[in-house]
C-alpha cells in the first residue's frame, strides 16, 4: 500500500502542458471508437466516392438510355399537312402518332406521351414555297423527362430542316455549304479547368463543410457530454488541470479530427478521379486526366483550417451545454442543417459573387475553394474569408470556454 | 488537515429562487482521522465536498485543505486531494494502466514516479491481472479498484469520498471501506460522506451530521450516542435532526445511566 503521504511529487507542468496531456489522451481514445473511425476515415474515403460513383454512373446510364430510346411524339394537325408529316417521318429514332390538341394535352398530363408537335395549318404551303414552318412543341415544364424529350425533338426537327435545306440547294444547283457559312468546334486549352474540375468545384465545398462538422461529432459528444454521462468529468475537475486546460485540450482534439475528416474528404473525392474508378475516367479522359495546380492544393488545405476550427468550436460548445450525448445529438441537428444550407448555397452561387459573402461563415470558405478550383484567386475575398472564419472560430471557442466556466452547465446531468 | 470556516453555497434557481444548499458549515478534520459527513439525500453533502474539492465555488466562507485556501490557491488544493465518488466512471476505451498514466501526467508527476507508483498500487490493489484490459471489459469491483488507484496515485495527504459505496455489491463496498481505513492508518485526512448509518459507525472517528445544509451536530460516535441517549445510530441520527422516532420501526436500545 502507499507510503505515508508526503507533499505531492509534482513537476511544474504548465497549463499548455496539461492541455497537451488532455489532447493526447482524447486523441488516443477517439481512434479506438468505431464511430470515429467510420465517420472520420471510412466515410470520407470510401462512402463519398461510392455516392459520387453512383451519381455519375446513374447520370451516364440515364443519358445513354435517353439517347437510345425512340421518340414517341404526338402529332397535332397531321391531316392538314401530309407533305410535312412525310418529311418529319424521315427523322431518325422518332415515331409520330396523329391526334387532336386536346387529346395530346391530356396524354402529356397523363404521362402517356412526353411531348406533342403542333403543325401550323399552312405547313405544306410554306414548305412548298420554301418558307420556314414553325412547329410548336407542347411540353410539361414540371416534368424533366418531358423537357429532355422536347430538346431531342427540337434537335431532330432541326436536323430534318437541314436535310430539307440541302435538298433545296441541290435542286437549285448550289453547294451545300451555302447555308452554313460558319461552323464551330471546341478545343480545351492545356492547363485550364475541365469537366472534372467543374464536378469537384460543385461537390467539394459541400463535402468539406459537412465533414468539418460530421467528422468531429462523435469525439465532441464524447468529450464533455460523454464525460458527464459516465461520471468522469468530476474526476477531471479535481485534477490540477484548469478548466481552460481541459477545454483547450478537448478543443484541439476535436479540431484535429475535423481537419483529418476534411482532408480525407478531399482525398475521397480526388482518388476516384485520378484512378478512373467507377466510370470517372469518362470525366477526366477528355483532358488527359485530372491536374491540380499546387496553388489550388494549397488553398484547398488552407481553407480547411478555419472550417475545422469553427466546426470544433461549435461541437465543443454543444457538447458542453448538453446534459448527455443524446441531448448533444438533438442540439446538433439544427447546427448541421445550418451548415448544410451554407454549403448548398455555395453550389448555387457563382464563384465571383459579392465580397460580402466572404463574411458568411462556412459559405465563405466554400466559395474560396470554388474559386481556387476554377482557377480564380481574389486576394481581398480570400483574406476577408480567412479572417472572418478565424474570428467566428474564436467566438465559438470562447463561447465553449464560457460554458466550461459555468458550474450550472458543467455539473448538470 | 481540513479546516472549514462558515462555508456556504447558494444556488440561483429560476423557479424556486435562491436555494441555500450549504449554510455556514464549520469543522476541522485532522490527519489520521476519518471524518464522516452524515446526512440524508439532498442535505448538502455532495455540494460541501465539491466546494472543498474546488469543483464549486463557495458563496460564503472558505476552507483550507492541506494548508491551501480553496478560494486563493485552488490548483494547490487540487494537487493535494484525492477524490472518489460512487458515481465516478472510467474511460471505457482506455486500460487501467492508461487511465492512471493520464491522471499521473495531469498531476505533473514524472514518468518514472508514475511507473513506480502504479506498480505499488497494482500490487496493493491486485490490479496487475487486468491492468491492460480495456475498462469497459472490467467487472464492477475491478473498476472500483482502478478508481481507488486513480484517486490515490499522486499520494495526496487529503482524501474525499462522496458516497463511495453507492451501487456497489457487498464485496466491492467492503474493499472500499478497507481502503478508507488504510488511508487513515497511513496518516491521511479522510472526509467520508454517506447516508448509510452502518458505514459511519464502522469507519468514522468523528461525524458531522448535516441536515438542510447546516451542521446539526459534531462529535465522535460515542459522544453523539451519549448526547441523544440512543444506541442505534439510525436513532441517534433521527434524534439529532429532530425527527420523531417510530415506535415499531425505530425500536432499539437506550443508554441507561
XYZ file of C-alpha atoms in Angstrom:
670
model
C 0.000 0.000 0.000
C 1.062 3.615 -0.378
C 3.709 5.055 1.854
C 2.915 7.766 4.365
C 1.593 10.771 2.448
C 4.047 13.492 1.717
C 3.764 16.640 -0.321
C 2.649 15.619 -3.857
C 5.558 14.756 -6.159
C 4.667 17.165 -8.887
C 6.631 18.773 -11.638
C 5.891 22.293 -12.760
C 3.705 21.320 -15.700
C 2.336 24.412 -17.421
C -1.262 24.949 -18.470
C -0.302 24.272 -22.071
C 1.441 21.096 -20.946
C -1.737 19.895 -19.243
C -3.819 20.853 -22.275
C -1.480 18.709 -24.389
C -1.839 15.808 -21.956
C -5.635 16.090 -22.308
C -5.301 16.361 -26.093
C -3.102 13.249 -26.370
C -5.424 11.155 -24.252
C -8.531 12.357 -26.122
C -6.908 11.640 -29.480
C -5.807 8.148 -28.491
C -9.229 7.350 -27.060
C -11.084 8.778 -30.060
C -9.384 6.477 -32.534
C -10.411 3.449 -30.502
C -14.021 4.441 -31.100
C -15.552 2.677 -34.104
C -17.900 5.621 -34.700
C -14.909 7.957 -35.090
C -13.094 5.525 -37.375
C -16.160 5.260 -39.568
C -17.117 8.956 -39.653
C -13.575 10.310 -39.942
C -11.832 7.758 -42.141
C -14.144 5.221 -43.789
C -16.945 7.598 -44.684
C -14.923 10.340 -46.462
C -12.523 7.887 -48.114
C -14.993 5.241 -49.266
C -18.607 6.303 -48.792
C -18.158 9.669 -50.554
C -16.560 8.118 -53.677
C -19.232 5.437 -53.644
C -22.020 8.047 -53.653
C -20.193 10.084 -56.275
C -19.651 6.987 -58.422
C -23.319 6.072 -58.139
C -24.436 9.585 -59.104
C -22.108 9.666 -62.121
C -22.963 6.166 -63.319
C -26.703 6.782 -62.895
C -26.489 10.068 -64.790
C -24.467 8.345 -67.504
C -26.888 5.418 -67.683
C -29.890 7.734 -67.932
C -28.221 9.830 -70.633
C -27.352 6.689 -72.621
C -30.841 5.251 -72.292
C -32.480 8.502 -73.295
C -30.230 8.743 -76.320
C -31.134 5.250 -77.452
C -34.896 5.214 -76.912
C -37.136 6.164 -79.823
C -39.001 9.413 -79.538
C -42.760 8.903 -79.197
C -44.330 12.130 -80.424
C -47.990 13.115 -80.502
C -48.623 14.964 -83.753
C -51.377 17.604 -83.992
C -52.800 18.832 -87.347
C -51.116 16.000 -89.276
C -54.188 15.643 -91.528
C -53.721 19.254 -92.740
C -50.055 18.800 -93.710
C -49.376 15.347 -95.196
C -46.223 16.530 -97.052
C -44.686 17.994 -93.893
C -45.574 14.833 -91.978
C -43.854 12.738 -94.634
C -40.713 14.863 -94.238
C -40.756 14.658 -90.432
C -41.276 10.882 -90.507
C -37.909 10.544 -92.135
C -36.355 11.753 -88.861
C -34.220 9.088 -87.159
C -35.446 7.446 -83.972
C -38.831 9.188 -83.951
C -42.384 7.882 -84.200
C -45.334 10.229 -84.709
C -48.906 9.460 -83.596
C -51.607 11.753 -85.004
C -54.195 13.161 -82.549
C -56.072 16.361 -81.699
C -54.550 19.049 -79.482
C -56.976 18.297 -76.608
C -56.148 14.580 -76.701
C -52.414 15.371 -76.922
C -52.528 17.697 -73.896
C -54.387 15.091 -71.842
C -51.902 12.410 -72.952
C -48.999 14.590 -71.778
C -50.724 15.321 -68.453
C -51.375 11.586 -68.030
C -47.735 10.951 -68.957
C -48.705 8.668 -71.870
C -46.789 10.999 -74.210
C -43.932 13.272 -73.168
C -44.401 15.937 -75.837
C -46.564 16.829 -78.834
C -45.637 18.617 -82.068
C -48.277 21.030 -83.466
C -48.000 21.727 -87.180
C -49.387 25.026 -88.488
C -52.445 24.776 -90.798
C -50.396 26.108 -93.744
C -47.333 23.901 -93.155
C -47.402 22.209 -96.562
C -47.905 25.509 -98.404
C -44.967 27.103 -96.579
C -42.717 24.081 -97.234
C -43.596 24.144 -100.905
C -42.889 27.897 -101.054
C -39.513 27.438 -99.391
C -40.592 29.324 -96.244
C -39.988 28.452 -92.600
C -42.527 26.212 -90.860
C -42.750 26.913 -87.120
C -43.530 23.696 -85.264
C -44.935 24.295 -81.751
C -43.738 21.774 -79.176
C -46.188 21.106 -76.340
C -44.482 20.017 -73.140
C -44.980 19.693 -69.389
C -42.470 22.034 -67.732
C -42.873 20.247 -64.427
C -41.692 17.004 -65.967
C -37.957 16.767 -66.535
C -38.371 13.859 -68.921
C -40.805 15.964 -70.992
C -38.226 18.782 -71.168
C -35.459 16.395 -72.263
C -37.714 14.904 -74.967
C -38.669 18.408 -76.156
C -34.975 19.211 -76.613
C -34.401 15.985 -78.516
C -37.433 16.700 -80.714
C -36.183 20.236 -81.441
C -32.802 18.779 -82.435
C -34.452 16.116 -84.632
C -36.651 18.714 -86.365
C -33.603 20.939 -86.821
C -31.718 18.060 -88.451
C -34.660 17.400 -90.760
C -34.675 21.116 -91.583
C -31.015 20.977 -92.572
C -31.723 17.951 -94.763
C -34.560 19.838 -96.496
C -32.276 22.856 -96.970
C -29.681 20.576 -98.524
C -32.261 19.154 -100.920
C -33.366 22.677 -101.908
C -29.773 23.809 -102.549
C -29.007 20.755 -104.666
C -32.281 21.232 -106.589
C -31.105 24.764 -107.438
C -27.595 23.615 -108.335
C -25.992 25.316 -105.340
C -23.336 23.934 -102.937
C -24.440 22.542 -99.542
C -22.109 24.878 -97.595
C -24.021 27.915 -98.816
C -26.497 27.587 -95.958
C -23.700 27.230 -93.397
C -21.110 30.000 -93.804
C -19.717 29.414 -90.283
C -19.057 26.290 -88.295
C -17.559 25.875 -84.796
C -15.642 23.234 -82.870
C -14.463 23.228 -79.236
C -10.918 22.505 -78.053
C -9.922 22.639 -74.357
C -6.756 24.630 -73.567
C -3.856 22.971 -71.781
C -3.746 23.706 -68.023
C -7.296 25.026 -67.978
C -10.247 23.698 -65.984
C -12.081 20.646 -67.171
C -15.289 18.742 -66.578
C -13.749 17.018 -63.587
C -12.868 20.387 -62.055
C -16.445 21.579 -62.510
C -17.624 18.433 -60.765
C -15.129 18.948 -57.929
C -15.994 22.640 -57.636
C -19.642 21.664 -57.233
C -19.197 18.836 -54.753
C -16.065 19.586 -52.762
C -17.128 22.753 -50.884
C -20.271 20.944 -49.774
C -18.366 17.831 -48.727
C -15.750 19.846 -46.855
C -18.292 21.886 -44.930
C -20.215 18.773 -43.948
C -17.150 16.769 -42.942
C -15.803 19.721 -40.946
C -18.770 19.042 -38.662
C -19.631 15.368 -39.177
C -16.107 14.058 -38.614
C -15.949 15.658 -35.177
C -19.431 14.762 -33.921
C -18.516 11.544 -32.077
C -15.332 12.772 -30.341
C -17.034 16.054 -29.452
C -20.076 14.365 -27.950
C -17.756 12.113 -26.010
C -15.534 14.996 -24.859
C -17.882 16.682 -22.393
C -21.444 15.321 -22.649
C -19.997 11.784 -22.605
C -17.795 12.581 -19.593
C -20.817 13.970 -17.743
C -22.773 10.841 -18.584
C -20.008 8.456 -17.448
C -19.158 10.424 -14.314
C -15.547 11.029 -15.355
C -15.791 14.819 -15.669
C -15.821 15.333 -11.908
C -12.572 13.390 -11.528
C -11.013 15.645 -14.169
C -12.268 18.803 -12.470
C -10.470 17.871 -9.236
C -7.179 17.398 -11.062
C -4.709 20.316 -11.214
C -5.726 20.963 -14.824
C -7.675 24.198 -15.053
C -10.955 24.372 -16.932
C -9.190 26.287 -19.658
C -6.588 23.480 -19.960
C -9.382 20.924 -20.228
C -11.387 22.950 -22.754
C -8.265 23.660 -24.830
C -7.088 20.032 -24.848
C -10.505 18.794 -25.866
C -10.904 21.517 -28.478
C -7.525 20.700 -30.069
C -8.504 17.053 -30.362
C -11.874 17.799 -31.977
C -10.288 20.365 -34.317
C -7.615 17.883 -35.429
C -10.199 15.166 -36.060
C -12.387 17.637 -38.000
C -9.312 18.588 -40.033
C -8.415 14.939 -40.729
C -12.001 14.342 -41.763
C -11.889 17.377 -44.099
C -8.563 16.346 -45.645
C -9.746 12.801 -46.207
C -12.934 14.066 -47.819
C -10.704 15.830 -50.388
C -8.733 12.624 -50.900
C -12.023 10.715 -51.139
C -13.225 12.989 -53.903
C -9.950 13.031 -55.814
C -8.797 9.411 -55.814
C -11.642 8.110 -57.992
C -10.912 10.898 -60.485
C -7.193 10.122 -60.541
C -7.692 6.352 -60.793
C -10.736 6.475 -63.052
C -12.682 4.298 -60.605
C -16.418 3.865 -61.114
C -16.538 5.341 -64.601
C -14.759 8.537 -63.529
C -12.232 8.124 -66.356
C -15.026 9.222 -68.725
C -14.991 12.583 -66.973
C -11.251 13.166 -66.984
C -10.067 11.455 -70.176
C -11.106 14.325 -72.468
C -8.397 16.473 -70.905
C -5.875 13.713 -70.369
C -6.592 13.200 -66.675
C -7.023 15.437 -63.654
C -4.387 18.080 -62.959
C -4.471 20.220 -59.813
C -2.127 23.157 -59.599
C -0.013 23.429 -56.397
C -1.771 26.729 -55.676
C -5.177 25.041 -55.796
C -3.995 22.315 -53.442
C -2.585 24.927 -51.044
C -5.887 26.830 -50.961
C -7.732 23.530 -50.501
C -5.691 22.851 -47.368
C -5.716 26.431 -46.063
C -9.489 26.898 -46.132
C -9.965 23.716 -44.155
C -8.166 25.095 -41.103
C -10.764 27.768 -40.216
C -13.571 25.398 -41.259
C -12.330 22.652 -38.924
C -11.666 25.175 -36.139
C -15.154 26.630 -36.414
C -16.683 23.134 -36.564
C -14.727 22.048 -33.473
C -15.701 25.185 -31.540
C -19.392 24.678 -32.325
C -19.261 20.982 -31.489
C -17.459 21.578 -28.190
C -19.987 24.270 -27.198
C -22.899 21.936 -27.951
C -21.278 19.033 -26.088
C -20.532 21.230 -23.058
C -24.060 22.607 -22.911
C -25.774 19.220 -23.259
C -26.524 17.014 -20.261
C -25.690 13.825 -22.122
C -24.749 12.522 -25.568
C -28.361 12.029 -26.628
C -29.148 15.657 -25.835
C -25.993 16.740 -27.693
C -27.187 14.849 -30.800
C -30.504 16.712 -30.632
C -28.807 20.117 -30.334
C -26.533 19.235 -33.252
C -29.368 18.768 -35.732
C -30.023 22.496 -36.337
C -26.253 23.150 -36.453
C -25.781 20.537 -39.187
C -28.831 21.901 -41.012
C -27.428 25.464 -40.997
C -24.024 24.265 -42.186
C -25.725 22.252 -44.955
C -27.691 25.305 -46.088
C -24.498 27.406 -46.241
C -22.757 24.613 -48.125
C -25.643 24.179 -50.587
C -25.627 27.949 -51.219
C -22.035 27.597 -52.387
C -23.268 25.199 -55.088
C -25.812 27.763 -56.273
C -23.687 30.933 -56.117
C -21.178 31.879 -58.789
C -17.562 31.852 -57.713
C -17.196 35.603 -58.452
C -20.089 36.557 -56.140
C -20.158 39.721 -53.980
C -17.335 40.142 -51.456
C -19.972 40.346 -48.710
C -20.321 36.557 -48.958
C -16.777 36.391 -47.561
C -18.351 37.310 -44.212
C -20.803 34.392 -44.165
C -19.334 31.512 -42.147
C -18.877 28.186 -43.970
C -20.153 29.699 -47.240
C -17.074 31.947 -47.406
C -14.650 29.015 -47.170
C -16.723 27.061 -49.679
C -16.619 29.948 -52.155
C -12.853 30.432 -51.770
C -12.459 26.766 -52.572
C -14.775 27.018 -55.540
C -12.782 29.990 -56.842
C -9.489 28.122 -56.449
C -10.830 25.098 -58.295
C -11.947 27.319 -61.142
C -8.504 28.906 -61.248
C -9.608 32.233 -59.736
C -7.679 33.962 -56.947
C -9.315 37.018 -55.398
C -6.892 38.229 -52.676
C -9.464 40.505 -50.981
C -12.112 37.774 -50.868
C -9.579 35.192 -49.681
C -8.195 37.429 -46.908
C -11.626 38.508 -45.690
C -12.945 34.925 -45.756
C -9.965 33.561 -43.822
C -10.007 36.405 -41.286
C -13.748 36.255 -40.652
C -13.633 32.436 -40.429
C -10.963 32.644 -37.741
C -12.978 35.273 -35.868
C -16.062 33.011 -35.925
C -13.943 30.054 -34.840
C -12.527 32.102 -31.938
C -16.031 33.197 -30.939
C -17.186 29.577 -30.925
C -14.194 28.544 -28.801
C -14.707 31.494 -26.424
C -18.348 30.512 -26.075
C -17.359 26.913 -25.296
C -14.838 28.196 -22.712
C -17.541 30.386 -21.090
C -19.779 27.352 -20.792
C -16.869 25.423 -19.261
C -16.631 28.032 -16.524
C -20.299 27.833 -15.631
C -20.953 25.436 -12.751
C -24.624 25.096 -13.674
C -23.703 23.912 -17.180
C -20.742 21.723 -16.353
C -22.334 19.883 -13.450
C -25.826 19.378 -14.824
C -26.526 15.723 -15.502
C -5.720 18.722 7.567
C -9.085 20.145 6.513
C -10.278 23.375 8.134
C -13.714 24.601 7.097
C -14.894 28.059 8.133
C -18.516 29.144 7.793
C -18.692 27.817 4.267
C -21.915 28.256 2.314
C -23.329 27.794 -1.158
C -26.466 29.402 -2.567
C -27.748 28.313 -5.964
C -29.914 30.582 -8.069
C -32.937 28.635 -9.260
C -35.198 30.176 -11.894
C -38.315 28.519 -10.459
C -37.582 28.330 -6.736
C -35.427 31.451 -6.392
C -32.243 31.360 -4.287
C -31.592 27.973 -2.716
C -29.110 27.547 0.151
C -27.601 24.107 -0.287
C -24.893 24.599 2.366
C -25.233 27.178 5.127
C -22.420 28.273 7.455
C -20.693 24.923 7.877
C -17.518 24.810 10.010
C -15.397 21.885 11.204
C -11.816 20.629 11.297
C -10.586 17.186 10.276
C -7.137 16.048 11.399
C -4.545 13.859 9.677
C -5.048 10.200 10.586
C -8.745 10.773 11.087
C -11.815 9.604 9.189
C -14.282 12.448 9.424
C -17.792 11.398 8.428
C -20.318 13.735 6.847
C -23.666 12.107 7.504
C -26.939 13.297 6.089
C -29.960 12.261 4.040
C -30.058 12.709 0.281
C -30.238 16.412 -0.573
C -28.782 17.515 2.768
C -25.857 19.260 1.063
C -23.096 16.625 1.493
C -22.074 16.491 -2.172
C -22.192 20.289 -2.523
C -19.979 20.610 0.567
C -17.414 18.125 -0.752
C -17.490 19.669 -4.227
C -16.687 23.088 -2.707
C -13.823 21.628 -0.686
C -12.531 19.931 -3.853
C -12.770 23.294 -5.729
C -15.296 21.965 -8.250
C -17.836 24.506 -6.969
C -17.054 27.986 -5.701
C -18.453 28.841 -2.259
C -20.784 31.837 -1.994
C -19.772 32.318 1.675
C -16.883 31.363 3.947
C -13.846 29.372 2.917
C -11.729 26.335 3.770
C -8.073 25.344 3.927
C -7.042 21.957 2.620
C -3.529 20.793 3.494
C -2.812 24.437 4.298
C -4.081 25.833 0.970
C -7.072 28.154 0.742
C -9.709 26.814 -1.645
C -10.529 30.315 -2.876
C -6.987 31.597 -3.292
C -4.997 28.526 -4.286
C -7.391 26.106 -5.957
C -4.715 24.397 -8.024
C -2.563 23.535 -4.991
C -5.691 22.249 -3.257
C -6.466 20.011 -6.220
C -2.898 18.701 -6.206
C -3.277 17.771 -2.547
C -6.528 15.837 -2.655
C -7.800 12.520 -3.899
C -11.477 12.350 -4.773
C -13.645 9.287 -5.174
C -17.392 9.140 -5.669
C -19.739 6.207 -6.113
C -20.894 7.545 -9.456
C -17.389 8.168 -10.864
C -16.698 6.257 -14.040
C -13.616 5.359 -16.043
C -12.656 5.925 -19.652
C -14.095 2.830 -21.259
C -11.737 2.698 -24.203
C -8.608 3.046 -22.061
C -6.963 0.407 -19.882
C -6.423 0.919 -16.120
C -2.725 1.458 -16.866
C -3.565 4.207 -19.381
C -6.130 5.825 -17.072
C -3.584 6.032 -14.266
C -0.833 7.284 -16.576
C -3.212 10.012 -17.808
C -4.015 11.264 -14.333
C -0.378 10.960 -13.295
C 0.561 13.261 -16.188
C -2.230 15.699 -15.293
C -0.847 15.821 -11.755
C 2.523 16.678 -13.278
C 4.211 13.502 -11.953
C 7.448 12.434 -13.620
C 7.125 9.306 -15.845
C 9.419 7.231 -13.585
C 7.416 8.253 -10.500
C 4.174 7.327 -12.266
C 5.580 3.876 -13.136
C 6.808 3.150 -9.612
C 3.616 4.389 -8.019
C 1.461 2.457 -10.484
C 3.322 -0.793 -9.771
C 2.929 -0.302 -5.999
C -0.784 0.340 -6.361
C -1.269 -2.558 -8.795
C 0.360 -4.833 -6.184
C -1.629 -3.468 -3.282
C -4.980 -3.464 -5.063
C -4.325 -6.608 -7.164
C -4.783 -4.784 -10.475
C -1.907 -6.411 -12.445
C -4.175 -9.147 -13.840
C -6.442 -6.656 -15.636
C -4.129 -3.633 -15.915
C -4.014 -3.863 -19.727
C -7.633 -4.765 -20.323
C -9.998 -2.048 -21.552
C -12.101 -0.585 -18.745
C -15.374 -1.474 -20.489
C -14.411 -5.154 -20.085
C -13.874 -4.913 -16.309
C -16.210 -6.062 -13.535
C -17.700 -3.513 -11.118
C -15.192 -4.497 -8.444
C -12.233 -4.205 -10.834
C -13.454 -0.776 -11.946
C -13.754 0.350 -8.338
C -10.220 -0.819 -7.556
C -8.979 1.120 -10.587
C -10.859 4.215 -9.401
C -9.272 3.875 -5.959
C -5.811 3.637 -7.534
C -6.583 6.728 -9.626
C -7.687 8.697 -6.552
C -4.531 7.932 -4.581
C -1.955 7.764 -7.400
C -0.404 11.143 -6.567
C -0.141 10.235 -2.870
C -2.417 13.013 -1.600
C -2.463 13.890 2.109
C -6.228 14.520 1.985
C -8.907 12.231 0.575
C -12.568 12.935 -0.114
C -15.029 10.084 -0.505
C -18.528 11.031 -1.603
C -20.871 8.066 -1.109
C -18.131 5.810 -2.489
C -20.048 2.551 -1.992
C -23.279 3.529 -3.747
C -24.212 0.978 -6.390
C -21.521 -1.491 -5.288
C -22.107 -5.071 -4.210
C -21.109 -6.234 -0.732
C -17.611 -7.367 -1.715
C -16.728 -4.233 -3.686
C -18.131 -1.992 -0.924
C -16.052 -3.925 1.599
C -12.820 -3.338 -0.318
C -13.601 0.391 -0.486
C -14.121 0.514 3.283
C -10.873 -1.389 3.873
C -9.103 1.096 1.639
C -10.535 4.068 3.571
C -9.267 2.556 6.830
C -5.825 2.059 5.320
C -5.746 5.702 4.276
C -6.454 6.745 7.824
C -3.768 4.396 9.143
C -1.263 5.967 6.744
C -1.908 9.342 8.328
C -4.117 10.872 5.647
C -7.029 13.138 6.421
C -10.182 11.413 5.184
C -13.535 13.089 4.609
C -16.221 10.498 4.100
C -19.752 11.454 3.110
C -22.579 8.917 3.292
C -26.184 8.383 4.242
C -25.549 4.786 5.341
C -25.501 4.601 9.149
C -23.642 1.289 9.392
C -20.709 2.707 7.394
C -20.490 5.703 9.685
C -20.463 3.540 12.787
C -17.873 1.164 11.357
C -15.474 3.731 9.925
C -15.672 7.231 11.292
C -13.657 8.678 14.146
C -15.769 11.802 14.233
C -19.007 12.685 12.499
C -20.735 15.866 11.356
C -24.468 15.360 10.951
C -25.662 17.647 8.187
C -29.295 18.438 7.575
C -30.844 21.087 5.307
C -27.364 22.402 4.576
C -26.480 23.028 8.237
C -24.448 21.107 10.780
C -26.852 19.561 13.296
C -24.119 18.038 15.488
C -20.433 17.123 15.535
C -18.721 14.521 17.686
C -17.386 11.002 17.978
C -19.959 8.230 17.565
C -19.980 7.687 21.325
C -20.361 11.394 22.049
C -23.352 11.561 19.710
C -24.871 8.462 21.309
C -24.427 9.991 24.738
C -25.946 13.271 23.608
C -29.096 11.582 22.285
C -29.321 8.677 24.687
C -29.713 6.245 21.775
C -27.571 3.211 20.914
C -28.535 2.518 17.307
C -27.031 5.099 15.057
C -30.169 5.468 12.947
C -31.989 6.618 16.060
C -29.046 8.850 17.019
C -29.294 10.475 13.607
C -33.096 10.945 13.792
C -32.804 12.495 17.245
C -30.085 14.881 16.108
C -32.089 16.185 13.160
C -35.201 16.456 15.307
C -37.273 13.754 13.636
C -39.632 11.772 15.884
C -38.879 8.045 16.200
C -41.354 5.412 15.024
C -42.082 3.040 17.895
C -42.036 -0.080 15.743
C -39.518 0.830 13.078
C -37.005 2.566 15.344
C -37.269 0.260 18.365
C -33.788 -0.015 19.816
C -31.724 0.218 22.918
C -31.429 3.272 25.110
C -28.386 4.184 27.137
C -29.124 3.840 30.813
C -27.218 5.920 33.232
